[in-house]
Amino acid sequence: MDDDLALRPEREATVGSAGGREPRGDGRREGGRREGGRRDERGDRWRGGRRRGERAMVPEADFRSYYGLPVLNEPTWHDYDIAGYLFLGGLAGASSILAEAAELTGRPRLARAGKVGALCAIGGSFYALIHDLGKPARFVNMLRVFKVTSPMSVGTWILSAYGPQAGLAAVTAVTGRFPRLGRAAGAGAGLTGAAVATYTAVLVADTAVPLWHDGHRELPLLFAGSAMAAAGGLGLLAAPLAEAGPARGTALLGTALEAAAALRMERRLGPVAEPLKQGKGRLARLGEVLSAAGALLGATAGRRSRPAAVVAGAALLAGSACTRFGVFHAGVASANDPAYTVEPQRARLAARERQENGVPE
């Protein structure tokens, strides 16, 4: 190897110089190169610090990874555990509210169905959560402190307050014993049911997952509407036609709220909401269709036909489940694609710069 080439610093060496290309005597880059992608004295185009045809030392940035690693870590939650936990928790909380409304309006069978359904749903929700945690002791350990700024801590205490009341209300409704205690427990479960049905939206929005985090305004409304639709579906399945009026109304209101929240979230988030239309995220769109079909069927043929009411109730429950699973999978997909993290950050920085410089939108 030429002594002049051997002594040349690495930062001065051109790509391919080690392959036998003769260095120039002045030890500088050949051709009197200028920066900024301009032409050298021979008219060759330089691109990003190299001449056309030369091999790049590093790959072009495509925002697919950060030094071979994802920009965000994929959520470690298991889909059937956490998505099931989101669905069952919403069903439990909204069912307790519907049961209390039925109790106050003199519909005992609808009230009993709501209380029993709430107990079964919250039991399944507890199981899914603890199964994902791995050990029951981990749930108990979260009760050692109460941190207002932590949705996980607040949610743990909400579940701990709601679960025993929902269980007591269901047991007294089935056995008929201690009616006063049962009514008090049912009222308490109804009051805390709203928090149980919606706090999970705050929980997932508190993460760095782009779809969940950016959708923090609409997710509580979306989850509330989905929970109401599921509770209405359970009421249509379990209650006689004469007492199912509140269930039909709850299903219609919940479906409308869910659809409005989903539409607003997709419009406001723009490209970040694309995972809701791709892959398993499309379950959310299927959920909207099933919920709308179930609510309409329950409000029409479900008023007079018991089989139609059962079909409507099943569609509403399936629609709510699809919505929760779709939102979960779409969130995971948005975390795996760095574009949904990088591009919104660039847009926010550009908007801030325009604002600081007084440039109109």
PDB file of N, CA and C in Angstrom, residues 248-283:
ATOM      1  N   ARG A 248     -82.579  -1.986  25.911  1.00  0.00           N
ATOM      2  CA  ARG A 248     -82.605  -1.511  24.520  1.00  0.00           C
ATOM      3  C   ARG A 248     -82.126  -0.066  24.429  1.00  0.00           C
ATOM      4  N   GLY A 249     -82.601   0.767  25.340  1.00  0.00           N
ATOM      5  CA  GLY A 249     -82.168   2.165  25.332  1.00  0.00           C
ATOM      6  C   GLY A 249     -80.672   2.309  25.592  1.00  0.00           C
ATOM      7  N   THR A 250     -80.156   1.525  26.533  1.00  0.00           N
ATOM      8  CA  THR A 250     -78.716   1.573  26.829  1.00  0.00           C
ATOM      9  C   THR A 250     -77.898   1.135  25.627  1.00  0.00           C
ATOM     10  N   ALA A 251     -78.361   0.100  24.927  1.00  0.00           N
ATOM     11  CA  ALA A 251     -77.642  -0.381  23.753  1.00  0.00           C
ATOM     12  C   ALA A 251     -77.610   0.678  22.650  1.00  0.00           C
ATOM     13  N   LEU A 252     -78.736   1.331  22.405  1.00  0.00           N
ATOM     14  CA  LEU A 252     -78.774   2.368  21.374  1.00  0.00           C
ATOM     15  C   LEU A 252     -77.868   3.544  21.722  1.00  0.00           C
ATOM     16  N   LEU A 253     -77.946   4.006  22.969  1.00  0.00           N
ATOM     17  CA  LEU A 253     -77.124   5.140  23.383  1.00  0.00           C
ATOM     18  C   LEU A 253     -75.637   4.782  23.345  1.00  0.00           C
ATOM     19  N   GLY A 254     -75.297   3.593  23.828  1.00  0.00           N
ATOM     20  CA  GLY A 254     -73.905   3.181  23.833  1.00  0.00           C
ATOM     21  C   GLY A 254     -73.330   3.032  22.433  1.00  0.00           C
ATOM     22  N   THR A 255     -74.124   2.465  21.525  1.00  0.00           N
ATOM     23  CA  THR A 255     -73.653   2.295  20.150  1.00  0.00           C
ATOM     24  C   THR A 255     -73.416   3.643  19.482  1.00  0.00           C
ATOM     25  N   ALA A 256     -74.323   4.584  19.700  1.00  0.00           N
ATOM     26  CA  ALA A 256     -74.148   5.912  19.110  1.00  0.00           C
ATOM     27  C   ALA A 256     -72.916   6.614  19.680  1.00  0.00           C
ATOM     28  N   LEU A 257     -72.697   6.498  20.983  1.00  0.00           N
ATOM     29  CA  LEU A 257     -71.533   7.123  21.613  1.00  0.00           C
ATOM     30  C   LEU A 257     -70.236   6.487  21.113  1.00  0.00           C
ATOM     31  N   GLU A 258     -70.239   5.179  20.992  1.00  0.00           N
ATOM     32  CA  GLU A 258     -69.048   4.475  20.507  1.00  0.00           C
ATOM     33  C   GLU A 258     -68.708   4.895  19.083  1.00  0.00           C
ATOM     34  N   ALA A 259     -69.712   4.951  18.206  1.00  0.00           N
ATOM     35  CA  ALA A 259     -69.467   5.310  16.814  1.00  0.00           C
ATOM     36  C   ALA A 259     -68.975   6.751  16.685  1.00  0.00           C
ATOM     37  N   ALA A 260     -69.578   7.667  17.462  1.00  0.00           N
ATOM     38  CA  ALA A 260     -69.163   9.074  17.391  1.00  0.00           C
ATOM     39  C   ALA A 260     -67.732   9.252  17.892  1.00  0.00           C
ATOM     40  N   ALA A 261     -67.392   8.570  18.984  1.00  0.00           N
ATOM     41  CA  ALA A 261     -66.034   8.682  19.530  1.00  0.00           C
ATOM     42  C   ALA A 261     -65.007   8.092  18.567  1.00  0.00           C
ATOM     43  N   ALA A 262     -65.325   6.962  17.957  1.00  0.00           N
ATOM     44  CA  ALA A 262     -64.397   6.344  17.010  1.00  0.00           C
ATOM     45  C   ALA A 262     -64.180   7.233  15.791  1.00  0.00           C
ATOM     46  N   LEU A 263     -65.251   7.819  15.272  1.00  0.00           N
ATOM     47  CA  LEU A 263     -65.132   8.689  14.107  1.00  0.00           C
ATOM     48  C   LEU A 263     -64.302   9.931  14.426  1.00  0.00           C
ATOM     49  N   ARG A 264     -64.542  10.521  15.574  1.00  0.00           N
ATOM     50  CA  ARG A 264     -63.769  11.714  15.953  1.00  0.00           C
ATOM     51  C   ARG A 264     -62.295  11.362  16.155  1.00  0.00           C
ATOM     52  N   MET A 265     -62.017  10.227  16.767  1.00  0.00           N
ATOM     53  CA  MET A 265     -60.635   9.839  17.009  1.00  0.00           C
ATOM     54  C   MET A 265     -59.894   9.607  15.695  1.00  0.00           C
ATOM     55  N   GLU A 266     -60.540   8.941  14.744  1.00  0.00           N
ATOM     56  CA  GLU A 266     -59.887   8.681  13.460  1.00  0.00           C
ATOM     57  C   GLU A 266     -59.614   9.975  12.703  1.00  0.00           C
ATOM     58  N   ARG A 267     -60.546  10.920  12.765  1.00  0.00           N
ATOM     59  CA  ARG A 267     -60.345  12.186  12.057  1.00  0.00           C
ATOM     60  C   ARG A 267     -59.269  13.037  12.728  1.00  0.00           C
ATOM     61  N   ARG A 268     -59.239  13.066  14.039  1.00  0.00           N
ATOM     62  CA  ARG A 268     -58.272  13.911  14.733  1.00  0.00           C
ATOM     63  C   ARG A 268     -56.862  13.345  14.664  1.00  0.00           C
ATOM     64  N   LEU A 269     -56.730  12.010  14.765  1.00  0.00           N
ATOM     65  CA  LEU A 269     -55.409  11.399  14.770  1.00  0.00           C
ATOM     66  C   LEU A 269     -54.814  11.279  13.374  1.00  0.00           C
ATOM     67  N   GLY A 270     -55.639  11.246  12.347  1.00  0.00           N
ATOM     68  CA  GLY A 270     -55.127  11.162  10.990  1.00  0.00           C
ATOM     69  C   GLY A 270     -54.366   9.873  10.744  1.00  0.00           C
ATOM     70  N   PRO A 271     -53.114   9.977  10.260  1.00  0.00           N
ATOM     71  CA  PRO A 271     -52.346   8.761   9.934  1.00  0.00           C
ATOM     72  C   PRO A 271     -52.110   7.842  11.120  1.00  0.00           C
ATOM     73  N   VAL A 272     -52.076   8.375  12.326  1.00  0.00           N
ATOM     74  CA  VAL A 272     -51.827   7.537  13.508  1.00  0.00           C
ATOM     75  C   VAL A 272     -52.949   6.522  13.703  1.00  0.00           C
ATOM     76  N   ALA A 273     -54.141   6.821  13.204  1.00  0.00           N
ATOM     77  CA  ALA A 273     -55.277   5.907  13.347  1.00  0.00           C
ATOM     78  C   ALA A 273     -55.330   4.853  12.250  1.00  0.00           C
ATOM     79  N   GLU A 274     -54.343   4.841  11.352  1.00  0.00           N
ATOM     80  CA  GLU A 274     -54.349   3.865  10.269  1.00  0.00           C
ATOM     81  C   GLU A 274     -54.371   2.413  10.745  1.00  0.00           C
ATOM     82  N   PRO A 275     -53.697   2.042  11.855  1.00  0.00           N
ATOM     83  CA  PRO A 275     -53.750   0.638  12.291  1.00  0.00           C
ATOM     84  C   PRO A 275     -55.154   0.135  12.599  1.00  0.00           C
ATOM     85  N   LEU A 276     -56.109   1.032  12.839  1.00  0.00           N
ATOM     86  CA  LEU A 276     -57.484   0.603  13.057  1.00  0.00           C
ATOM     87  C   LEU A 276     -58.129   0.068  11.775  1.00  0.00           C
ATOM     88  N   LYS A 277     -57.494   0.323  10.639  1.00  0.00           N
ATOM     89  CA  LYS A 277     -58.027  -0.131   9.353  1.00  0.00           C
ATOM     90  C   LYS A 277     -57.170  -1.229   8.743  1.00  0.00           C
ATOM     91  N   GLN A 278     -56.215  -1.751   9.501  1.00  0.00           N
ATOM     92  CA  GLN A 278     -55.284  -2.739   8.972  1.00  0.00           C
ATOM     93  C   GLN A 278     -55.179  -3.918   9.926  1.00  0.00           C
ATOM     94  N   GLY A 279     -54.903  -5.088   9.383  1.00  0.00           N
ATOM     95  CA  GLY A 279     -54.635  -6.267  10.196  1.00  0.00           C
ATOM     96  C   GLY A 279     -55.734  -6.547  11.212  1.00  0.00           C
ATOM     97  N   LYS A 280     -55.329  -6.943  12.406  1.00  0.00           N
ATOM     98  CA  LYS A 280     -56.292  -7.242  13.459  1.00  0.00           C
ATOM     99  C   LYS A 280     -56.981  -5.997  13.999  1.00  0.00           C
ATOM    100  N   GLY A 281     -56.426  -4.827  13.700  1.00  0.00           N
ATOM    101  CA  GLY A 281     -57.089  -3.596  14.122  1.00  0.00           C
ATOM    102  C   GLY A 281     -58.448  -3.408  13.486  1.00  0.00           C
ATOM    103  N   ARG A 282     -58.679  -4.105  12.348  1.00  0.00           N
ATOM    104  CA  ARG A 282     -59.988  -3.998  11.689  1.00  0.00           C
ATOM    105  C   ARG A 282     -61.099  -4.641  12.496  1.00  0.00           C
ATOM    106  N   LEU A 283     -60.750  -5.354  13.554  1.00  0.00           N
ATOM    107  CA  LEU A 283     -61.787  -5.880  14.446  1.00  0.00           C
ATOM    108  C   LEU A 283     -62.618  -4.750  15.057  1.00  0.00           C
TER     109      LEU A 283
END
